[in-house]
PDB file of C-alpha atoms in Angstrom:
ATOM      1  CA  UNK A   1      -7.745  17.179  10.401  1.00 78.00           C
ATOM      2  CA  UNK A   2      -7.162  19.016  13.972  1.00 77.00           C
ATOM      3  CA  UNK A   3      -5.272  15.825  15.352  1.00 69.00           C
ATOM      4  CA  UNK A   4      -8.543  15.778  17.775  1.00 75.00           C
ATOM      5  CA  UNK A   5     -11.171  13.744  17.211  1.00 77.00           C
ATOM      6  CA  UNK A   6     -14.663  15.078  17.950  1.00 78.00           C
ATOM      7  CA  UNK A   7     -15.469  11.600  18.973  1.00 84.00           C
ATOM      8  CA  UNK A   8     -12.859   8.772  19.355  1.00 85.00           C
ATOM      9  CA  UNK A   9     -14.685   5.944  19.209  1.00 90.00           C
ATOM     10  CA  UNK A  10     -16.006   6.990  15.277  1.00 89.00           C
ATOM     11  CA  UNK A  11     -13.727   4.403  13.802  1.00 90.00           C
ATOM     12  CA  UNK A  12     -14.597   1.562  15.573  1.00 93.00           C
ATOM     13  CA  UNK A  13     -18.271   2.038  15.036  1.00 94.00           C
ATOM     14  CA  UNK A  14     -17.797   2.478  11.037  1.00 93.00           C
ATOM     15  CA  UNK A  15     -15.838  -0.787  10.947  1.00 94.00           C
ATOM     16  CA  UNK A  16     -18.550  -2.444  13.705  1.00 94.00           C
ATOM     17  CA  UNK A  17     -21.133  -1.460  11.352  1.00 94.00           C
ATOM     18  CA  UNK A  18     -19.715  -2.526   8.045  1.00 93.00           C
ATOM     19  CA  UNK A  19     -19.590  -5.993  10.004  1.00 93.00           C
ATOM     20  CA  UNK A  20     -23.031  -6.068  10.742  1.00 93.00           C
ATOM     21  CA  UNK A  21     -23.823  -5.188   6.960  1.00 93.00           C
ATOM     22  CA  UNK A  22     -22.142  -8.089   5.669  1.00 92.00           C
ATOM     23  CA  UNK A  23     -23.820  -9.995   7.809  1.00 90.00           C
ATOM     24  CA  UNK A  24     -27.062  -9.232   7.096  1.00 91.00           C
ATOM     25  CA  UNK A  25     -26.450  -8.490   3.320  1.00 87.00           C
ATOM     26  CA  UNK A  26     -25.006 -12.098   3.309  1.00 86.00           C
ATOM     27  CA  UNK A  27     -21.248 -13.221   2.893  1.00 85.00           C
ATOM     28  CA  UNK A  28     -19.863 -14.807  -0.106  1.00 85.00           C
ATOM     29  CA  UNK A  29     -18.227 -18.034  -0.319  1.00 81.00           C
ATOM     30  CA  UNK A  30     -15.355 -18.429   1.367  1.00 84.00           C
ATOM     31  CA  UNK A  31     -17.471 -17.121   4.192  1.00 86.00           C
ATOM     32  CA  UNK A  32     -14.806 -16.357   6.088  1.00 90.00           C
ATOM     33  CA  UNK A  33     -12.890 -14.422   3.931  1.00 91.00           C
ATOM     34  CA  UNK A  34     -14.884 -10.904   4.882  1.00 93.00           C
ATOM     35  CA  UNK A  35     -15.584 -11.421   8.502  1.00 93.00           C
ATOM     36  CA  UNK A  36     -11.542 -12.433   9.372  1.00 94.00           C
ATOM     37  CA  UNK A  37     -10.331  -9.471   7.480  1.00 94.00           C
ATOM     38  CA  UNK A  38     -13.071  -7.166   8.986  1.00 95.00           C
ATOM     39  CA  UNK A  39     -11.878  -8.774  12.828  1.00 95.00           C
ATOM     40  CA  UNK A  40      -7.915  -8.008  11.843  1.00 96.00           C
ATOM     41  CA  UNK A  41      -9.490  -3.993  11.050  1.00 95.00           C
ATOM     42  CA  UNK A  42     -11.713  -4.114  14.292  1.00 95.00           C
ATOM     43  CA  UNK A  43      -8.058  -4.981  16.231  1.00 95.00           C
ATOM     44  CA  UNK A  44      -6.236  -2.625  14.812  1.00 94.00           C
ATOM     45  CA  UNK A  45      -9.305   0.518  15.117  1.00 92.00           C
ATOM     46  CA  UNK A  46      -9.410  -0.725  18.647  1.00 93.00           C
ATOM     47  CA  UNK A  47      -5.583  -0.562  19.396  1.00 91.00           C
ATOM     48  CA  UNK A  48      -5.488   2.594  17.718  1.00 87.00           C
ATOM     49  CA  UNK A  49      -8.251   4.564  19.562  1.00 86.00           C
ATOM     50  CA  UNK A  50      -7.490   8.270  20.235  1.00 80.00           C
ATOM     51  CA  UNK A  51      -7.058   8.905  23.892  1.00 72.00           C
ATOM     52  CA  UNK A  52      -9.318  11.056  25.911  1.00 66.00           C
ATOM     53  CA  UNK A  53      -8.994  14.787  25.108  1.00 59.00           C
ATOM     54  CA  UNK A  54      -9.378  15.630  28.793  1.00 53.00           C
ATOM     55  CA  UNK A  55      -5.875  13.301  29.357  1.00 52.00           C
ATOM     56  CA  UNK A  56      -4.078  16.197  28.414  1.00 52.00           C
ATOM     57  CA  UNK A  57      -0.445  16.001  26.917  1.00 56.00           C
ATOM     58  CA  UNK A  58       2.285  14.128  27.947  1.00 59.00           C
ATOM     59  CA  UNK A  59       6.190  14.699  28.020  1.00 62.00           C
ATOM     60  CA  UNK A  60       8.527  13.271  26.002  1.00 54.00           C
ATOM     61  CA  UNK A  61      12.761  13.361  26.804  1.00 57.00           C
ATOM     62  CA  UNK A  62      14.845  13.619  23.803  1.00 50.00           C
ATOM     63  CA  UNK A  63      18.845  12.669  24.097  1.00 53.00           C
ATOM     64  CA  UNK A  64      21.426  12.672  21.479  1.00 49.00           C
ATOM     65  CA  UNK A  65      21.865   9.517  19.299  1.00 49.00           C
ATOM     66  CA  UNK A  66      25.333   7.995  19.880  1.00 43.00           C
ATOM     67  CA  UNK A  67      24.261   4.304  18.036  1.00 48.00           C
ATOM     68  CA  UNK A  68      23.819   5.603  15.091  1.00 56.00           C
ATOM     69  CA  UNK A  69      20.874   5.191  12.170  1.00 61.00           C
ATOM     70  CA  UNK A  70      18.334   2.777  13.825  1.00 68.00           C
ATOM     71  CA  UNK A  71      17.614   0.828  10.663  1.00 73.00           C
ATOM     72  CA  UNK A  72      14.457  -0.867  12.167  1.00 80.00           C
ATOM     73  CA  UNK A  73      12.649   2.063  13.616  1.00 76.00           C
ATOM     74  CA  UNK A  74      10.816   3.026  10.369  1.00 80.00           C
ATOM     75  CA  UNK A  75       9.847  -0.360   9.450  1.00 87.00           C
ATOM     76  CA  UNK A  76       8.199  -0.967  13.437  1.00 88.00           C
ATOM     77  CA  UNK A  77       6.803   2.523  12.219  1.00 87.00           C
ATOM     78  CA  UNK A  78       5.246   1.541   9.015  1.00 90.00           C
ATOM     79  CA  UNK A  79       4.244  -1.727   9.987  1.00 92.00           C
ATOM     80  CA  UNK A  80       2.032  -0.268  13.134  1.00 91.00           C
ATOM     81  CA  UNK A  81       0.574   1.975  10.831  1.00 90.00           C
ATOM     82  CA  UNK A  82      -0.476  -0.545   7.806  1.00 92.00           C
ATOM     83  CA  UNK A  83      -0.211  -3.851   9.056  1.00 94.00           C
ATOM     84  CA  UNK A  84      -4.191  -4.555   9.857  1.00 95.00           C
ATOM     85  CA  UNK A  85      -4.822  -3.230   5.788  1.00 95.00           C
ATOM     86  CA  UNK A  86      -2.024  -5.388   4.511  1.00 95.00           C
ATOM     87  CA  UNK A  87      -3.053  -8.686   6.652  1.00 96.00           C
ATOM     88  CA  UNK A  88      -7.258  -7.950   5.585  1.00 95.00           C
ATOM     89  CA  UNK A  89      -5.694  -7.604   1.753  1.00 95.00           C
ATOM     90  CA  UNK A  90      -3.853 -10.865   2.086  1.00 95.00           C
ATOM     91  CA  UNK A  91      -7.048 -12.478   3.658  1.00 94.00           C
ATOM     92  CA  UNK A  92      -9.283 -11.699   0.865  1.00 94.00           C
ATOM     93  CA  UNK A  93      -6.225 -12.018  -1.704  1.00 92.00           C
ATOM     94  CA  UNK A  94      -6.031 -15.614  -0.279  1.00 90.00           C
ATOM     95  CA  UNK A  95     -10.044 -16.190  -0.621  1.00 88.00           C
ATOM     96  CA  UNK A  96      -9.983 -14.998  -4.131  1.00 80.00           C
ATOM     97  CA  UNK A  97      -6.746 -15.328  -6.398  1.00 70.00           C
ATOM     98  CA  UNK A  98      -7.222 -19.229  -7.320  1.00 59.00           C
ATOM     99  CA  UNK A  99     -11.147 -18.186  -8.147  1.00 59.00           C
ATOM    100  CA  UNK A 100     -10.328 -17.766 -11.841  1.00 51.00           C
ATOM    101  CA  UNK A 101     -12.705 -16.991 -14.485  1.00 42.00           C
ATOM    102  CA  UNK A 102     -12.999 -20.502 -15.473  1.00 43.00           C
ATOM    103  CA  UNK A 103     -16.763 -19.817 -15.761  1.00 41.00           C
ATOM    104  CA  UNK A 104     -16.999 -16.971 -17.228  1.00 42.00           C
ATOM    105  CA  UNK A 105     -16.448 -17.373 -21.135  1.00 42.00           C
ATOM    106  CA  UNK A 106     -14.197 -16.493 -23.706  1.00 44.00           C
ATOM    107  CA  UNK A 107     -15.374 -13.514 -23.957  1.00 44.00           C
ATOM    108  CA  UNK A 108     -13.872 -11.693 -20.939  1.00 44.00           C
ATOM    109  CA  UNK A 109     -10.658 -11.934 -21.830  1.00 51.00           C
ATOM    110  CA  UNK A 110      -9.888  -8.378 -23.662  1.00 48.00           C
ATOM    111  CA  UNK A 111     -11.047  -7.018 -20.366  1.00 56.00           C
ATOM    112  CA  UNK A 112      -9.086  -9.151 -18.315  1.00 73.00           C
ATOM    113  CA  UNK A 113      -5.606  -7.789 -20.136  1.00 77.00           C
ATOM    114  CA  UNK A 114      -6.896  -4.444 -19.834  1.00 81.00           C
ATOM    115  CA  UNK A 115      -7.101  -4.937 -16.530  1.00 83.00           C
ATOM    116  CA  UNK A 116      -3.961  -6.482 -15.986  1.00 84.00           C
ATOM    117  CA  UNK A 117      -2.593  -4.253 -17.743  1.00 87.00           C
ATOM    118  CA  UNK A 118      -3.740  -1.122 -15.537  1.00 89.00           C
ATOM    119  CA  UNK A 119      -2.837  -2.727 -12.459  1.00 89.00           C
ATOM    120  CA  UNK A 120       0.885  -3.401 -14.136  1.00 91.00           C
ATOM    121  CA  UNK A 121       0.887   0.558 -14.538  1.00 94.00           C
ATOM    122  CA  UNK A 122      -0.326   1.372 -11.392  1.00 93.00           C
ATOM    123  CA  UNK A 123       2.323  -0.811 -10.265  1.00 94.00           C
ATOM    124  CA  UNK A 124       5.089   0.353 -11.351  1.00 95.00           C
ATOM    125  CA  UNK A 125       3.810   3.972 -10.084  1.00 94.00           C
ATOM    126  CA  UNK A 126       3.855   2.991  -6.664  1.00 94.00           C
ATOM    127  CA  UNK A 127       7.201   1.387  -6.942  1.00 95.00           C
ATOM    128  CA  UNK A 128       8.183   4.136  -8.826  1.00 94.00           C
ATOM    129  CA  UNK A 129       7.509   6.614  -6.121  1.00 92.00           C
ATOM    130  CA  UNK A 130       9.092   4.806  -3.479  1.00 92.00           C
ATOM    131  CA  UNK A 131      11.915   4.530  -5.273  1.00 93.00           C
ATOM    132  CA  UNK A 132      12.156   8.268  -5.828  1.00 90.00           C
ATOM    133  CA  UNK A 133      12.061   8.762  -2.155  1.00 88.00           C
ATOM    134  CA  UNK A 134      14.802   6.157  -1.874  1.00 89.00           C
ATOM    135  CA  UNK A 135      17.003   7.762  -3.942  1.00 90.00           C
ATOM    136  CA  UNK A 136      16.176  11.538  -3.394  1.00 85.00           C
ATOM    137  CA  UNK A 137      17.051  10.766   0.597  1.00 84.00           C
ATOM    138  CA  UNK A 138      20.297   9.161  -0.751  1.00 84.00           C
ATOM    139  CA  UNK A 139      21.247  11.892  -2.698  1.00 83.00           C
ATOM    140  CA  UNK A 140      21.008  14.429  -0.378  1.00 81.00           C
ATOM    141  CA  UNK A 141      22.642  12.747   2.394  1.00 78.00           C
ATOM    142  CA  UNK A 142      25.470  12.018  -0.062  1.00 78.00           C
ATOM    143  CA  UNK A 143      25.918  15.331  -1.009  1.00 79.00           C
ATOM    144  CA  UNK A 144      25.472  17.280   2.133  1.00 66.00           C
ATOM    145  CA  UNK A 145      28.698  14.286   3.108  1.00 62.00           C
ATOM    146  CA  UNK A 146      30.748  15.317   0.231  1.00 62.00           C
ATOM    147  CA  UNK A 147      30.174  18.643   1.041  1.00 58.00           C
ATOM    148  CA  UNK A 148      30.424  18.823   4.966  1.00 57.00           C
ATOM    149  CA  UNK A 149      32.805  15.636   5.252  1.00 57.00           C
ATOM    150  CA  UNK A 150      32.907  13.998   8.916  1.00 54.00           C
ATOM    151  CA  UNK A 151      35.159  11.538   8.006  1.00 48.00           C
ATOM    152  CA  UNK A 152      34.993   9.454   5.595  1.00 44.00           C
ATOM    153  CA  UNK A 153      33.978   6.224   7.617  1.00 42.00           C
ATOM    154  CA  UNK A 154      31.713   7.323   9.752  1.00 41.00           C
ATOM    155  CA  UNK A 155      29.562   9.315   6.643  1.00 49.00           C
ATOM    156  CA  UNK A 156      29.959   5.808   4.672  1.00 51.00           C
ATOM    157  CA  UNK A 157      28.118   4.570   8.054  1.00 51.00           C
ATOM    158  CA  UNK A 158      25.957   7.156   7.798  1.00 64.00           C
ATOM    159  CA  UNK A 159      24.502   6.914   4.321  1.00 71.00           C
ATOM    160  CA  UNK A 160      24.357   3.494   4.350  1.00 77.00           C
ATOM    161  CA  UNK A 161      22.617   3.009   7.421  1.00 78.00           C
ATOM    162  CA  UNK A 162      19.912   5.721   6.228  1.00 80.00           C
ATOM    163  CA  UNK A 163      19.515   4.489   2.719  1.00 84.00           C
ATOM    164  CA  UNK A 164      18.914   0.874   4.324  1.00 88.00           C
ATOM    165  CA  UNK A 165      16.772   2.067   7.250  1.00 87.00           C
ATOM    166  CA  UNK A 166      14.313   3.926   4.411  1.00 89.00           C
ATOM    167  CA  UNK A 167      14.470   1.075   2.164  1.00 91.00           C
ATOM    168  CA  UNK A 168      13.329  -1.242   5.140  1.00 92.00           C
ATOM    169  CA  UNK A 169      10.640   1.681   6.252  1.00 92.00           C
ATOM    170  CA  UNK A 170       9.050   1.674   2.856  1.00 94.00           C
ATOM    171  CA  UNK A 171       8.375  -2.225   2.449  1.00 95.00           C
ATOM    172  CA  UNK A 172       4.949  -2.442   4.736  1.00 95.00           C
ATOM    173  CA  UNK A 173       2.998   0.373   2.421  1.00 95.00           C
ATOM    174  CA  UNK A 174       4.775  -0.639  -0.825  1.00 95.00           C
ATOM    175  CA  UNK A 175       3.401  -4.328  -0.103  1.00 95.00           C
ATOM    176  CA  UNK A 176       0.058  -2.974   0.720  1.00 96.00           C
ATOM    177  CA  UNK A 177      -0.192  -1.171  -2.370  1.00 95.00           C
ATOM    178  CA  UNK A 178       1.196  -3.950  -4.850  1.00 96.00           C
ATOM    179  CA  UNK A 179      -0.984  -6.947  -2.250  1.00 95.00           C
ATOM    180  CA  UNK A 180      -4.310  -4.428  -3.240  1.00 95.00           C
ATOM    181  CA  UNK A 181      -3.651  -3.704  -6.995  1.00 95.00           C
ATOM    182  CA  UNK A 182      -3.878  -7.766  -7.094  1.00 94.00           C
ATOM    183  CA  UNK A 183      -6.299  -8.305  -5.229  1.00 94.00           C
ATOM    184  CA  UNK A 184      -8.567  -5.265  -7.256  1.00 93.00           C
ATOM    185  CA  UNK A 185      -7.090  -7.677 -10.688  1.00 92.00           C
ATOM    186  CA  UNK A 186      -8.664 -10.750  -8.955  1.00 90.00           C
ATOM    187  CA  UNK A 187     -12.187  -8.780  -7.870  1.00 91.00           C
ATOM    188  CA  UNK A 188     -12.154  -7.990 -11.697  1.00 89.00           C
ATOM    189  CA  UNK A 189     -12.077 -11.489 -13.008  1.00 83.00           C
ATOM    190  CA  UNK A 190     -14.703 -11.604 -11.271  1.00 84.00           C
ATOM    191  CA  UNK A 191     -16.770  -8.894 -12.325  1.00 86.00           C
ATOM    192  CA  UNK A 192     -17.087  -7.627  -9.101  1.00 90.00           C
ATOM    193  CA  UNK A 193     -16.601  -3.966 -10.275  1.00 91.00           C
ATOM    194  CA  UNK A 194     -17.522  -2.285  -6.750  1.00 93.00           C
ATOM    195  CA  UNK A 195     -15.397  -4.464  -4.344  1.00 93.00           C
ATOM    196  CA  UNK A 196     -12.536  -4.064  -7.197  1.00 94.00           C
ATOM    197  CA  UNK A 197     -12.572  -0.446  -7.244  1.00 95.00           C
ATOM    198  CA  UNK A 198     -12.338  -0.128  -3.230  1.00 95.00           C
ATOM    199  CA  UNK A 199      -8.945  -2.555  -3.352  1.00 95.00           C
ATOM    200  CA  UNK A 200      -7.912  -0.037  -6.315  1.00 95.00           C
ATOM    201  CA  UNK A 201      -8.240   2.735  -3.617  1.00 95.00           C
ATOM    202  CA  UNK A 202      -7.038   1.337  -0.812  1.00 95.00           C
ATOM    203  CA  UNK A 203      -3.567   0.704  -2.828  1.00 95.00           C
ATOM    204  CA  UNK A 204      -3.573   5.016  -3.410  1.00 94.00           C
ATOM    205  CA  UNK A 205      -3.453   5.295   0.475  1.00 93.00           C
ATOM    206  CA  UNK A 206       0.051   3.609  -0.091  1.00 93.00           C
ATOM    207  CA  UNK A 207       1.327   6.657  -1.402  1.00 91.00           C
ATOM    208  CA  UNK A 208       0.924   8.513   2.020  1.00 90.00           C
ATOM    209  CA  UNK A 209       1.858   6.001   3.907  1.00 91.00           C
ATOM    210  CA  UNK A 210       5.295   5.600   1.994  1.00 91.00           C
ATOM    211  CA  UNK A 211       6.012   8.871   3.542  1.00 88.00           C
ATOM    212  CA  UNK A 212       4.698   8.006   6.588  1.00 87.00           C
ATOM    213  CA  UNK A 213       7.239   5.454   6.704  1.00 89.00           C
ATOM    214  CA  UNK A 214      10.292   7.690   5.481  1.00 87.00           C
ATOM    215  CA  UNK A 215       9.202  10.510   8.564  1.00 84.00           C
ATOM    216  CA  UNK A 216       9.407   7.352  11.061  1.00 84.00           C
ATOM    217  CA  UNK A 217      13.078   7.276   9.959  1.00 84.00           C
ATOM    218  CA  UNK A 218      15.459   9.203  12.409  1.00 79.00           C
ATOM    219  CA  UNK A 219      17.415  11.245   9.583  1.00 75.00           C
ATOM    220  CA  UNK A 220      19.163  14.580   9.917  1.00 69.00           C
ATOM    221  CA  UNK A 221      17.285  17.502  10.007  1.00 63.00           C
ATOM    222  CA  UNK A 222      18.659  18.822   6.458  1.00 60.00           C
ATOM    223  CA  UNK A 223      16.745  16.081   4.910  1.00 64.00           C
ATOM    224  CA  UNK A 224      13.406  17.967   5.686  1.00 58.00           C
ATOM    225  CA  UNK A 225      13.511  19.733   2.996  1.00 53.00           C
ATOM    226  CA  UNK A 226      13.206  16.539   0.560  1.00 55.00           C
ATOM    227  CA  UNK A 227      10.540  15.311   2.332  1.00 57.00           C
ATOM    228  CA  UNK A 228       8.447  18.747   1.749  1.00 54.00           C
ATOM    229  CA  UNK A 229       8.157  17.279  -1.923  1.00 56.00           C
ATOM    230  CA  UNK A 230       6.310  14.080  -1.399  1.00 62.00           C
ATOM    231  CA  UNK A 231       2.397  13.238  -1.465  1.00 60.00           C
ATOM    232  CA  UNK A 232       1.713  14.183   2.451  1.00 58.00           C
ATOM    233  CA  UNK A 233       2.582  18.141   1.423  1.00 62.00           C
ATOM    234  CA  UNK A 234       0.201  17.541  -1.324  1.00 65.00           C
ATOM    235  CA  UNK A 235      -2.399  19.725   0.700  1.00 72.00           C
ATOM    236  CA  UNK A 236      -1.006  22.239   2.778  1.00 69.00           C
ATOM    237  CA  UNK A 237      -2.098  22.358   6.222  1.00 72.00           C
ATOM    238  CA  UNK A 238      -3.794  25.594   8.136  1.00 75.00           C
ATOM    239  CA  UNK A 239      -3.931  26.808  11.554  1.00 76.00           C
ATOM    240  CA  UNK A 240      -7.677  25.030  11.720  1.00 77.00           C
ATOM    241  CA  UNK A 241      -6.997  21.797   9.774  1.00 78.00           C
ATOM    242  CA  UNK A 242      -2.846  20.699  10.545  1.00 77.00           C
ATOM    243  CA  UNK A 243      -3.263  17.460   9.441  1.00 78.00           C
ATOM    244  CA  UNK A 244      -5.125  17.330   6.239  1.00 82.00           C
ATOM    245  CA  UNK A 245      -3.878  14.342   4.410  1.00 82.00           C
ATOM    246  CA  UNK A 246      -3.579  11.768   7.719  1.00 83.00           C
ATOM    247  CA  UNK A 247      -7.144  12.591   7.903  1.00 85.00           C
ATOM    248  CA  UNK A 248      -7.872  12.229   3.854  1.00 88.00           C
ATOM    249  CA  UNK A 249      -5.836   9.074   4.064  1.00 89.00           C
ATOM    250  CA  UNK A 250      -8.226   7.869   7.040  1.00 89.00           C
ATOM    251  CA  UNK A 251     -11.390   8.628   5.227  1.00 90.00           C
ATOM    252  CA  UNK A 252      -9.956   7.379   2.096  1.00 93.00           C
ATOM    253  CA  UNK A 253      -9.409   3.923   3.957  1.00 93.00           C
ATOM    254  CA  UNK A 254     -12.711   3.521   5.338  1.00 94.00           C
ATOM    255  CA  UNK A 255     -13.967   4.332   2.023  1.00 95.00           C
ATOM    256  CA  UNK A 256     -12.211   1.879   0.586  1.00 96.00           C
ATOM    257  CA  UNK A 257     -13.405  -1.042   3.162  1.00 96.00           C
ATOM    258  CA  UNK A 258     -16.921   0.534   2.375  1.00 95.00           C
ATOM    259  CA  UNK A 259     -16.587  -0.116  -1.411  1.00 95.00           C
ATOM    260  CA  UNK A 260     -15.065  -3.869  -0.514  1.00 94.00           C
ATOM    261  CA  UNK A 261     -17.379  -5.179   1.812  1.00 94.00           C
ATOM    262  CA  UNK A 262     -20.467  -3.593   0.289  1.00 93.00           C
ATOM    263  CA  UNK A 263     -19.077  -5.841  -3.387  1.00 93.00           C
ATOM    264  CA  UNK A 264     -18.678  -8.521  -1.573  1.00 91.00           C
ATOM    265  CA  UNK A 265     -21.286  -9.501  -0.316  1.00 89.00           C
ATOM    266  CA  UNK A 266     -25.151  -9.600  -1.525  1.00 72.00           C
ATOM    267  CA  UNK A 267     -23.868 -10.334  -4.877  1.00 53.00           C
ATOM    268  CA  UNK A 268     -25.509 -12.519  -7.609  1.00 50.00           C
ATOM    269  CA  UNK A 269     -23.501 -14.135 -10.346  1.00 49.00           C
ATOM    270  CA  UNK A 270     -24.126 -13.511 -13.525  1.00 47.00           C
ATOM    271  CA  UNK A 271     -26.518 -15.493 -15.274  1.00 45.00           C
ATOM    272  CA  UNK A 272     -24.129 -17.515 -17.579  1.00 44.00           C
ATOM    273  CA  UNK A 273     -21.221 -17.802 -14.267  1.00 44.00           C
ATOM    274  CA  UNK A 274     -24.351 -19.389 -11.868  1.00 43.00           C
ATOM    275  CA  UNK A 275     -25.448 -21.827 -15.061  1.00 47.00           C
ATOM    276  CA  UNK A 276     -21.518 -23.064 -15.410  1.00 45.00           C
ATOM    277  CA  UNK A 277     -21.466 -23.377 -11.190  1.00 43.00           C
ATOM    278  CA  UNK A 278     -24.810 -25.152 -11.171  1.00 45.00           C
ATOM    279  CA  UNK A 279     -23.812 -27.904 -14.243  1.00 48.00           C
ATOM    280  CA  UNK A 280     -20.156 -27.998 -12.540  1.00 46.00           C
ATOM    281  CA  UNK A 281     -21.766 -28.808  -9.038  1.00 44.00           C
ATOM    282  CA  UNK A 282     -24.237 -31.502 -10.612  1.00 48.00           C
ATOM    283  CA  UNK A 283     -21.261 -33.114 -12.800  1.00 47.00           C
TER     284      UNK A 283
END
């Protein structure tokens, strides 16, 4: 919340010891499904480690932009910032989307279109606000250009080069969100309630991340006021805590791994799933 760590190595030991619980809790089959996501989120905690406080600050030499919108510097952005979550989603999304519930019965299905049908909503939510920024960003741009005209190609360059450059910046955290909603459906059919409500919350840390993304984005400076209305003002920041949601983001993340890897692994089948596994392995 102070954008100083009290000690930066606190990450890597909360992902180091989630490892060593699923090994010792035991790892479901695939068993390589947990540990290869949990080494992508060791990488990234690792690559990521606060510096020393006692480095101090450096300096940083700003120039005018002559090129234009870069179109690909909120999309580097966004994908430094969510790429180990999406790739450990995809990993266990892999392990688990053709495990159907073949074995469970008939009588799961009302819950399985309930559930379905949640993740549909949340779905659309997620695109839904990413759209809005889209389009709120577009609007303002195009209005501050009818307004305050530059000429009439170079504010065509303009927009379009910021509407794309957003667009791009949003794709890494809107993936992440849609890639966990599935992956919290597939936990489901399983019945693996825990592990499916940690994927469930690791897509809600897509919403900060969206504008994450859109801040990455080199727009003009009268564009700060739409970004004030987005889900990273959601908690206003004080002298003592500046960064409130980065941090609530953070802990929601590791929360979210918690709630994965502890429903993952020590887990028993139900009674009637490890009868149809046990007559399906001896046919």
């Amino acid at each position: 919340m102070t954008a100083s760590p009290a000690w930066r190595y606190a990450e890597v030991l909360a992902i180091g010891l989630l490892v060593a619980y699923a090994v010792v809790s035991g790892l479901p089959t695939p068993r390589w499904a947990v540990p290869a996501a949990l080494a992508v989120l060791m990488l990234d905690a690792v690559r990521t480690m606060p510096g020393d406080r006692a480095e101090g600050h450096g300096w940083q030499v700003l120039r005018p932009d002559t090129a234009g919108v870069d179109r690909f510097a909120g999309v580097e952005s966004s994908l430094a910032i969510c790429w180990a979550s999406l790739t450990a989603v995809a990993v266990l999304l892999a392990a688990w989307h053709r495990r159907g519930d073949r074995h469970l019965g008939p009588g799961v299905r009302p819950w399985r279109r309930r559930t379905a049908v949640t993740a549909a909503l949340a779905a659309v939510l997620i695109t839904g606000y990413a759209a809005f920024r889209i389009i709120a960003i577009w609007l303002t741009i195009a209005t501050d250009h009818r307004d305050h005209p530059t000429g009439a190609d170079l504010a065509g360059a303009d927009l379009a080069g910021s509407v794309i450059a957003v667009s791009l910046a949003v794709l890494p955290p809107l993936g992440l969100g849609l890639a966990a909603l599935a992956l919290a459906t597939a936990l489901a059919g399983h019945r693996r309630w825990l592990a499916s409500a940690g994927a469930a919350l690791l897509a809600v840390t897509a919403l900060p991340q969206v504008d994450a993304a859109v801040r990455a984005v080199p727009l003009p400076l009268y564009v700060g006021d739409q970004l004030a209305w987005s889900a990273a003002y959601a908690i206003g920041s004080t002298p003592l805590a500046p960064y409130p949601v980065p941090a609530l983001t953070a802990l929601l993340e590791l929360t979210a791994y918690l709630l994965l890897v502890t429903g993952l692994t020590g887990f028993h089948p139900p009674t009637s799933t490890a009868r149809a596994e046990t007559g399906q392995s001896r046919r």
